[in-house]
mmCIF file of C-alpha atoms in Angstrom:
data_model
loop_
_atom_site.group_PDB
_atom_site.id
_atom_site.type_symbol
_atom_site.label_atom_id
_atom_site.label_comp_id
_atom_site.label_asym_id
_atom_site.label_seq_id
_atom_site.Cartn_x
_atom_site.Cartn_y
_atom_site.Cartn_z
ATOM 1 C CA MET A 1 0.000 0.000 0.000
ATOM 2 C CA ARG A 2 1.167 3.478 -0.764
ATOM 3 C CA LYS A 3 2.091 5.851 2.038
ATOM 4 C CA SER A 4 -1.027 7.937 1.485
ATOM 5 C CA TYR A 5 -3.081 4.906 2.611
ATOM 6 C CA ARG A 6 -1.217 4.504 5.913
ATOM 7 C CA VAL A 7 -1.615 5.912 9.395
ATOM 8 C CA LYS A 8 2.017 6.188 10.484
ATOM 9 C CA LYS A 9 2.478 8.844 13.156
ATOM 10 C CA GLU A 10 1.947 8.133 16.849
ATOM 11 C CA ALA A 11 -0.328 11.184 17.185
ATOM 12 C CA GLU A 12 -2.575 9.880 14.388
ATOM 13 C CA PHE A 13 -2.771 6.460 16.065
ATOM 14 C CA GLN A 14 -3.723 8.124 19.360
ATOM 15 C CA LYS A 15 -6.514 10.177 17.736
ATOM 16 C CA VAL A 16 -8.115 6.999 16.409
ATOM 17 C CA PHE A 17 -7.669 5.210 19.778
ATOM 18 C CA GLU A 18 -9.228 8.108 21.682
ATOM 19 C CA LYS A 19 -12.351 7.902 19.515
ATOM 20 C CA HIS A 20 -13.133 4.542 21.239
ATOM 21 C CA ASP A 21 -15.087 3.221 18.275
ATOM 22 C CA SER A 22 -13.882 -0.380 18.176
ATOM 23 C CA VAL A 23 -15.003 -3.837 17.113
ATOM 24 C CA ALA A 24 -13.224 -7.138 17.735
ATOM 25 C CA ASN A 25 -13.228 -10.841 17.089
ATOM 26 C CA ARG A 26 -10.824 -13.520 18.351
ATOM 27 C CA MET A 27 -8.013 -12.545 15.977
ATOM 28 C CA PHE A 28 -8.265 -8.789 15.354
ATOM 29 C CA VAL A 29 -9.419 -5.519 16.903
ATOM 30 C CA VAL A 30 -10.421 -2.642 14.619
ATOM 31 C CA TYR A 31 -10.593 0.967 15.807
ATOM 32 C CA GLN A 32 -12.131 3.488 13.433
ATOM 33 C CA MET A 33 -12.613 7.226 13.109
ATOM 34 C CA ASP A 34 -14.703 8.964 10.453
ATOM 35 C CA LYS A 35 -12.999 11.641 8.373
ATOM 36 C CA PRO A 36 -15.690 13.080 6.063
ATOM 37 C CA ASN A 37 -13.463 15.134 3.734
ATOM 38 C CA GLN A 38 -10.913 12.391 3.084
ATOM 39 C CA LYS A 39 -10.515 10.981 -0.451
ATOM 40 C CA HIS A 40 -9.639 7.429 0.616
ATOM 41 C CA PHE A 41 -9.251 5.316 3.725
ATOM 42 C CA ARG A 42 -6.052 5.186 5.758
ATOM 43 C CA VAL A 43 -5.037 2.166 7.804
ATOM 44 C CA GLY A 44 -2.592 1.535 10.611
ATOM 45 C CA ILE A 45 -1.470 -1.990 11.424
ATOM 46 C CA SER A 46 -0.205 -2.970 14.849
ATOM 47 C CA VAL A 47 1.153 -6.367 15.826
ATOM 48 C CA GLY A 48 2.375 -6.610 19.407
ATOM 49 C CA LYS A 49 5.297 -8.577 20.815
ATOM 50 C CA LYS A 50 2.957 -11.223 22.236
ATOM 51 C CA VAL A 51 2.367 -12.434 18.673
ATOM 52 C CA GLY A 52 5.936 -13.732 18.337
ATOM 53 C CA ASN A 53 9.334 -12.658 17.167
ATOM 54 C CA ALA A 54 9.953 -10.056 14.444
ATOM 55 C CA VAL A 55 9.665 -12.613 11.647
ATOM 56 C CA HIS A 56 6.189 -13.681 12.801
ATOM 57 C CA ARG A 57 5.011 -10.101 13.351
ATOM 58 C CA ASN A 58 6.133 -9.061 9.868
ATOM 59 C CA TRP A 59 4.485 -12.188 8.433
ATOM 60 C CA VAL A 60 1.166 -11.143 10.009
ATOM 61 C CA LYS A 61 1.506 -7.529 8.801
ATOM 62 C CA ARG A 62 2.207 -8.649 5.224
ATOM 63 C CA ARG A 63 -0.899 -10.820 5.193
ATOM 64 C CA VAL A 64 -3.088 -8.076 6.658
ATOM 65 C CA ARG A 65 -1.776 -5.589 4.069
ATOM 66 C CA GLN A 66 -2.387 -8.062 1.226
ATOM 67 C CA THR A 67 -5.939 -8.739 2.404
ATOM 68 C CA LEU A 68 -6.689 -5.007 2.632
ATOM 69 C CA LEU A 69 -5.242 -4.508 -0.855
ATOM 70 C CA GLU A 70 -7.594 -7.197 -2.209
ATOM 71 C CA LEU A 71 -10.573 -5.620 -0.396
ATOM 72 C CA LYS A 72 -9.642 -2.020 -1.271
ATOM 73 C CA PRO A 73 -12.541 -1.311 -3.703
ATOM 74 C CA ASP A 74 -15.128 -2.545 -1.187
ATOM 75 C CA LEU A 75 -13.826 -0.662 1.862
ATOM 76 C CA LYS A 76 -15.429 2.506 3.199
ATOM 77 C CA GLN A 77 -13.308 5.421 1.943
ATOM 78 C CA ASP A 78 -13.851 8.334 4.346
ATOM 79 C CA VAL A 79 -12.338 6.734 7.442
ATOM 80 C CA ASP A 80 -9.088 6.123 9.304
ATOM 81 C CA PHE A 81 -8.874 2.725 10.965
ATOM 82 C CA LEU A 82 -6.398 0.625 12.902
ATOM 83 C CA VAL A 83 -6.067 -3.148 12.686
ATOM 84 C CA ILE A 84 -4.548 -4.697 15.786
ATOM 85 C CA ALA A 85 -3.583 -8.360 15.640
ATOM 86 C CA ARG A 86 -4.155 -10.519 18.698
ATOM 87 C CA PRO A 87 -1.653 -13.240 19.686
ATOM 88 C CA ARG A 88 -3.835 -16.064 18.342
ATOM 89 C CA VAL A 89 -3.305 -14.867 14.754
ATOM 90 C CA ASP A 90 0.251 -16.270 14.702
ATOM 91 C CA GLY A 91 0.374 -19.452 12.658
ATOM 92 C CA LEU A 92 -2.858 -18.954 10.693
ATOM 93 C CA SER A 93 -2.905 -19.509 6.945
ATOM 94 C CA MET A 94 -3.514 -16.644 4.530
ATOM 95 C CA LYS A 95 -7.078 -17.877 3.985
ATOM 96 C CA GLU A 96 -7.824 -17.877 7.726
ATOM 97 C CA VAL A 97 -6.303 -14.411 8.183
ATOM 98 C CA LYS A 98 -8.474 -13.101 5.348
ATOM 99 C CA GLN A 99 -11.646 -14.723 6.716
ATOM 100 C CA ASN A 100 -11.106 -13.271 10.185
ATOM 101 C CA LEU A 101 -10.212 -9.813 8.865
ATOM 102 C CA VAL A 102 -13.257 -9.760 6.562
ATOM 103 C CA HIS A 103 -15.429 -10.778 9.524
ATOM 104 C CA VAL A 104 -14.197 -7.983 11.800
ATOM 105 C CA LEU A 105 -14.385 -5.380 9.000
ATOM 106 C CA LYS A 106 -18.020 -6.344 8.378
ATOM 107 C CA LEU A 107 -18.751 -6.014 12.096
ATOM 108 C CA ALA A 108 -17.215 -2.530 11.988
ATOM 109 C CA LYS A 109 -19.351 -1.724 8.911
ATOM 110 C CA LEU A 110 -16.196 -0.849 6.951
ATOM 111 C CA LEU A 111 -16.835 -3.533 4.336
ATOM 112 C CA ASP A 112 -19.873 -4.221 2.172
ATOM 113 C CA GLU A 113 -21.918 -7.210 3.375
ATOM 114 C CA GLY A 114 -21.802 -8.856 -0.077
ATOM 115 C CA GLU A 115 -18.050 -9.460 0.086
ATOM 116 C CA GLU A 116 -17.003 -13.099 0.715
#
């Protein structure tokens, strides 16, 4: 994903956290904040040290990014959101990561219901 699609700065992460608009399932937590005048969504991905070593954390982030890239046309555009991986996500296949991420994005109403 290009830099314009990412939430990178700590202050931007904190703004989304402070909004307290979150949804979760067993694998992911999604925090979201509406930004009405924004052209496209921005996403921040966080994978904590409880998930595993650096190799495992990067593995999870790559799969989350790839899933979001595949879902990009169906995602709500005027929002900033954070995807936080829970420790149980380590060791899942790409298909399972995608299923769980699609589930939590639908719960957050960030993804159209017709998608997978």
